[in-house]
C-alpha cells in the first residue's frame, strides 16, 4: 500500500443498536468499558455485563434501552474500525507502554453524544508515521506490518 493509503477498510456508515452517549459517561475511563485496552492488542466493545455494573437499576428514561440491552441475541455495538490483515496494531503498546491518550487516535469520541457510525479519525499510514516520529517511536516497517 502507498504511504498515504487508507488503512481502514472503507465501509458505509453503520447504524448502532443503542443511542450510546459517550459524553454522559465522561466520569468512566475508556478502560472502564473497553476491556483489554491496557492489557491486550485489541480493545473490547462493552457487553451487557459491563453496562450492568453501573446500570443495574436504570432510571425510567433509559429503561427501554436497558431492556433491549439485556435481550437475548442483541449485538448492540458494531465495530467501526477494522485493520487490514497485514497491519499489526496493539492497544497495549500504545496505551499502557507509550502512554498515549485515547484521543490520539479516537479524536473527540469522548465528547460525542451519539454512537459513531464510522471511525472518527481517518487513519492512514502517514498519520501513524507522523506520530511515531513525534514520539520518537520506531519507524521500522516490520514493527507494524506482517
PDB file of C-alpha atoms in Angstrom:
ATOM      1  CA  UNK A   1       0.000   0.000   0.000  1.00  0.00           C
ATOM      2  CA  UNK A   2       1.189   3.511  -0.710  1.00  0.00           C
ATOM      3  CA  UNK A   3       2.335   5.538   2.281  1.00  0.00           C
ATOM      4  CA  UNK A   4      -0.752   7.722   2.247  1.00  0.00           C
ATOM      5  CA  UNK A   5      -3.220   4.964   1.514  1.00  0.00           C
ATOM      6  CA  UNK A   6      -6.144   4.377   3.855  1.00  0.00           C
ATOM      7  CA  UNK A   7      -5.618   1.502   6.274  1.00  0.00           C
ATOM      8  CA  UNK A   8      -9.181   1.416   7.480  1.00  0.00           C
ATOM      9  CA  UNK A   9     -11.197  -0.724   5.134  1.00  0.00           C
ATOM     10  CA  UNK A  10     -13.917   1.500   3.668  1.00  0.00           C
ATOM     11  CA  UNK A  11     -17.461   0.721   4.703  1.00  0.00           C
ATOM     12  CA  UNK A  12     -20.664   2.712   4.614  1.00  0.00           C
ATOM     13  CA  UNK A  13     -21.694   4.350   7.859  1.00  0.00           C
ATOM     14  CA  UNK A  14     -23.158   1.842  10.309  1.00  0.00           C
ATOM     15  CA  UNK A  15     -26.234   2.295  12.426  1.00  0.00           C
ATOM     16  CA  UNK A  16     -25.665   1.286  16.057  1.00  0.00           C
ATOM     17  CA  UNK A  17     -28.403  -0.525  18.001  1.00  0.00           C
ATOM     18  CA  UNK A  18     -28.372   1.752  21.028  1.00  0.00           C
ATOM     19  CA  UNK A  19     -28.137   5.552  21.222  1.00  0.00           C
ATOM     20  CA  UNK A  20     -24.972   5.499  23.371  1.00  0.00           C
ATOM     21  CA  UNK A  21     -23.769   8.880  24.595  1.00  0.00           C
ATOM     22  CA  UNK A  22     -20.021   8.946  25.367  1.00  0.00           C
ATOM     23  CA  UNK A  23     -20.276  12.473  26.807  1.00  0.00           C
ATOM     24  CA  UNK A  24     -22.725  11.332  29.514  1.00  0.00           C
ATOM     25  CA  UNK A  25     -20.238   8.634  30.524  1.00  0.00           C
ATOM     26  CA  UNK A  26     -17.263  11.015  30.883  1.00  0.00           C
ATOM     27  CA  UNK A  27     -16.737  10.011  34.531  1.00  0.00           C
ATOM     28  CA  UNK A  28     -15.898   6.471  33.407  1.00  0.00           C
ATOM     29  CA  UNK A  29     -12.447   5.890  31.933  1.00  0.00           C
ATOM     30  CA  UNK A  30     -12.159   4.365  28.460  1.00  0.00           C
ATOM     31  CA  UNK A  31     -10.599   1.256  30.055  1.00  0.00           C
ATOM     32  CA  UNK A  32     -13.602   1.016  32.376  1.00  0.00           C
ATOM     33  CA  UNK A  33     -15.800  -0.034  29.461  1.00  0.00           C
ATOM     34  CA  UNK A  34     -13.324  -1.150  26.798  1.00  0.00           C
ATOM     35  CA  UNK A  35     -11.746  -4.235  28.349  1.00  0.00           C
ATOM     36  CA  UNK A  36      -8.246  -5.077  27.227  1.00  0.00           C
ATOM     37  CA  UNK A  37      -7.280  -1.593  26.091  1.00  0.00           C
ATOM     38  CA  UNK A  38      -4.362  -1.567  28.553  1.00  0.00           C
ATOM     39  CA  UNK A  39      -3.504  -5.272  28.572  1.00  0.00           C
ATOM     40  CA  UNK A  40      -4.079  -6.743  25.098  1.00  0.00           C
ATOM     41  CA  UNK A  41      -3.678  -5.891  21.439  1.00  0.00           C
ATOM     42  CA  UNK A  42      -7.408  -5.371  20.934  1.00  0.00           C
ATOM     43  CA  UNK A  43      -9.754  -3.217  22.945  1.00  0.00           C
ATOM     44  CA  UNK A  44     -13.092  -4.877  23.557  1.00  0.00           C
ATOM     45  CA  UNK A  45     -16.510  -3.442  22.960  1.00  0.00           C
ATOM     46  CA  UNK A  46     -18.601  -3.485  26.158  1.00  0.00           C
ATOM     47  CA  UNK A  47     -21.352  -6.056  26.562  1.00  0.00           C
ATOM     48  CA  UNK A  48     -24.398  -6.095  28.846  1.00  0.00           C
ATOM     49  CA  UNK A  49     -22.389  -7.272  31.868  1.00  0.00           C
ATOM     50  CA  UNK A  50     -20.083  -4.243  31.620  1.00  0.00           C
ATOM     51  CA  UNK A  51     -23.020  -1.854  31.421  1.00  0.00           C
ATOM     52  CA  UNK A  52     -24.802  -3.678  34.280  1.00  0.00           C
ATOM     53  CA  UNK A  53     -22.043  -2.631  36.694  1.00  0.00           C
ATOM     54  CA  UNK A  54     -23.481   0.890  36.688  1.00  0.00           C
ATOM     55  CA  UNK A  55     -26.930   0.414  35.204  1.00  0.00           C
ATOM     56  CA  UNK A  56     -28.320  -2.432  37.341  1.00  0.00           C
ATOM     57  CA  UNK A  57     -31.157  -0.124  38.332  1.00  0.00           C
ATOM     58  CA  UNK A  58     -31.734   2.005  35.266  1.00  0.00           C
ATOM     59  CA  UNK A  59     -33.734   5.237  35.560  1.00  0.00           C
ATOM     60  CA  UNK A  60     -37.035   5.298  33.712  1.00  0.00           C
ATOM     61  CA  UNK A  61     -35.522   7.478  30.985  1.00  0.00           C
ATOM     62  CA  UNK A  62     -33.179   4.658  29.890  1.00  0.00           C
ATOM     63  CA  UNK A  63     -35.233   1.632  30.991  1.00  0.00           C
ATOM     64  CA  UNK A  64     -36.353   0.866  27.429  1.00  0.00           C
ATOM     65  CA  UNK A  65     -32.765   0.796  26.130  1.00  0.00           C
ATOM     66  CA  UNK A  66     -31.658  -1.207  29.182  1.00  0.00           C
ATOM     67  CA  UNK A  67     -34.304  -3.859  28.439  1.00  0.00           C
ATOM     68  CA  UNK A  68     -33.133  -4.067  24.811  1.00  0.00           C
ATOM     69  CA  UNK A  69     -29.536  -4.297  26.017  1.00  0.00           C
ATOM     70  CA  UNK A  70     -30.324  -7.350  28.117  1.00  0.00           C
ATOM     71  CA  UNK A  71     -32.433  -9.030  25.428  1.00  0.00           C
ATOM     72  CA  UNK A  72     -31.045 -12.296  24.117  1.00  0.00           C
ATOM     73  CA  UNK A  73     -29.250 -12.032  20.801  1.00  0.00           C
ATOM     74  CA  UNK A  74     -28.818  -8.255  20.785  1.00  0.00           C
ATOM     75  CA  UNK A  75     -25.434  -7.275  19.416  1.00  0.00           C
ATOM     76  CA  UNK A  76     -25.533  -3.710  20.484  1.00  0.00           C
ATOM     77  CA  UNK A  77     -22.171  -2.405  19.252  1.00  0.00           C
ATOM     78  CA  UNK A  78     -20.925  -2.920  15.743  1.00  0.00           C
ATOM     79  CA  UNK A  79     -17.169  -2.381  15.296  1.00  0.00           C
ATOM     80  CA  UNK A  80     -16.425   0.682  13.183  1.00  0.00           C
ATOM     81  CA  UNK A  81     -12.690   0.025  12.814  1.00  0.00           C
ATOM     82  CA  UNK A  82     -11.020  -2.890  11.069  1.00  0.00           C
ATOM     83  CA  UNK A  83      -7.346  -3.012  10.344  1.00  0.00           C
ATOM     84  CA  UNK A  84      -6.256  -4.968   7.287  1.00  0.00           C
ATOM     85  CA  UNK A  85      -4.643  -8.348   7.932  1.00  0.00           C
ATOM     86  CA  UNK A  86      -1.149  -7.057   7.124  1.00  0.00           C
ATOM     87  CA  UNK A  87      -1.252  -4.352   9.838  1.00  0.00           C
ATOM     88  CA  UNK A  88      -0.373  -5.245  13.425  1.00  0.00           C
ATOM     89  CA  UNK A  89      -1.708  -2.756  15.941  1.00  0.00           C
ATOM     90  CA  UNK A  90      -1.611  -3.194  19.718  1.00  0.00           C
ATOM     91  CA  UNK A  91      -3.665  -1.038  22.063  1.00  0.00           C
ATOM     92  CA  UNK A  92      -1.470  -2.206  24.947  1.00  0.00           C
ATOM     93  CA  UNK A  93       1.694  -0.950  23.230  1.00  0.00           C
ATOM     94  CA  UNK A  94       0.134   2.436  22.516  1.00  0.00           C
ATOM     95  CA  UNK A  95      -1.883   2.974  25.729  1.00  0.00           C
ATOM     96  CA  UNK A  96      -0.049   1.181  28.550  1.00  0.00           C
ATOM     97  CA  UNK A  97       3.523   1.354  27.276  1.00  0.00           C
ATOM     98  CA  UNK A  98       3.650   4.556  25.172  1.00  0.00           C
ATOM     99  CA  UNK A  99       1.090   6.291  27.440  1.00  0.00           C
ATOM    100  CA  UNK A 100      -0.805   7.821  24.524  1.00  0.00           C
ATOM    101  CA  UNK A 101      -4.218   9.300  25.257  1.00  0.00           C
ATOM    102  CA  UNK A 102      -7.140   7.561  23.585  1.00  0.00           C
ATOM    103  CA  UNK A 103      -7.910  10.863  21.813  1.00  0.00           C
ATOM    104  CA  UNK A 104      -4.620  10.491  19.914  1.00  0.00           C
ATOM    105  CA  UNK A 105      -6.353   8.060  17.552  1.00  0.00           C
ATOM    106  CA  UNK A 106     -10.010   8.320  18.534  1.00  0.00           C
ATOM    107  CA  UNK A 107     -10.290  12.140  18.469  1.00  0.00           C
ATOM    108  CA  UNK A 108     -13.315  13.600  20.239  1.00  0.00           C
ATOM    109  CA  UNK A 109     -15.182  10.313  20.746  1.00  0.00           C
ATOM    110  CA  UNK A 110     -15.391  11.032  24.489  1.00  0.00           C
ATOM    111  CA  UNK A 111     -17.445  14.182  23.852  1.00  0.00           C
ATOM    112  CA  UNK A 112     -19.813  12.668  21.318  1.00  0.00           C
ATOM    113  CA  UNK A 113     -23.488  12.345  22.188  1.00  0.00           C
ATOM    114  CA  UNK A 114     -24.296   9.685  19.587  1.00  0.00           C
ATOM    115  CA  UNK A 115     -22.514   6.444  18.764  1.00  0.00           C
ATOM    116  CA  UNK A 116     -20.134   6.573  15.833  1.00  0.00           C
ATOM    117  CA  UNK A 117     -21.257   5.148  12.516  1.00  0.00           C
ATOM    118  CA  UNK A 118     -17.647   5.018  11.359  1.00  0.00           C
ATOM    119  CA  UNK A 119     -14.194   5.604  12.778  1.00  0.00           C
ATOM    120  CA  UNK A 120     -13.975   9.230  13.980  1.00  0.00           C
ATOM    121  CA  UNK A 121     -10.446   9.613  12.580  1.00  0.00           C
ATOM    122  CA  UNK A 122      -9.416   8.590   9.085  1.00  0.00           C
ATOM    123  CA  UNK A 123      -6.304   6.562   9.823  1.00  0.00           C
ATOM    124  CA  UNK A 124      -3.678   6.474   7.128  1.00  0.00           C
ATOM    125  CA  UNK A 125      -0.094   5.277   7.276  1.00  0.00           C
ATOM    126  CA  UNK A 126       1.204   8.859   7.157  1.00  0.00           C
ATOM    127  CA  UNK A 127      -0.812   9.666  10.295  1.00  0.00           C
ATOM    128  CA  UNK A 128       0.789   6.801  12.195  1.00  0.00           C
ATOM    129  CA  UNK A 129       4.277   7.618  10.912  1.00  0.00           C
ATOM    130  CA  UNK A 130       3.903  11.281  11.894  1.00  0.00           C
ATOM    131  CA  UNK A 131       3.009  10.219  15.432  1.00  0.00           C
ATOM    132  CA  UNK A 132       5.878   7.709  15.560  1.00  0.00           C
ATOM    133  CA  UNK A 133       8.268  10.477  14.505  1.00  0.00           C
ATOM    134  CA  UNK A 134       6.883  12.964  17.032  1.00  0.00           C
ATOM    135  CA  UNK A 135       7.059  10.407  19.842  1.00  0.00           C
ATOM    136  CA  UNK A 136      10.451   9.018  18.820  1.00  0.00           C
ATOM    137  CA  UNK A 137       8.975   5.560  18.183  1.00  0.00           C
ATOM    138  CA  UNK A 138      10.337   3.059  15.700  1.00  0.00           C
ATOM    139  CA  UNK A 139       9.611   3.532  12.008  1.00  0.00           C
ATOM    140  CA  UNK A 140      10.802   0.018  11.162  1.00  0.00           C
ATOM    141  CA  UNK A 141       8.248  -1.486   8.749  1.00  0.00           C
ATOM    142  CA  UNK A 142       8.345  -4.892  10.458  1.00  0.00           C
ATOM    143  CA  UNK A 143       7.140  -3.334  13.709  1.00  0.00           C
ATOM    144  CA  UNK A 144       3.682  -2.724  12.252  1.00  0.00           C
ATOM    145  CA  UNK A 145       3.489  -4.871   9.107  1.00  0.00           C
ATOM    146  CA  UNK A 146       3.389  -8.625   8.674  1.00  0.00           C
TER     147      UNK A 146
END
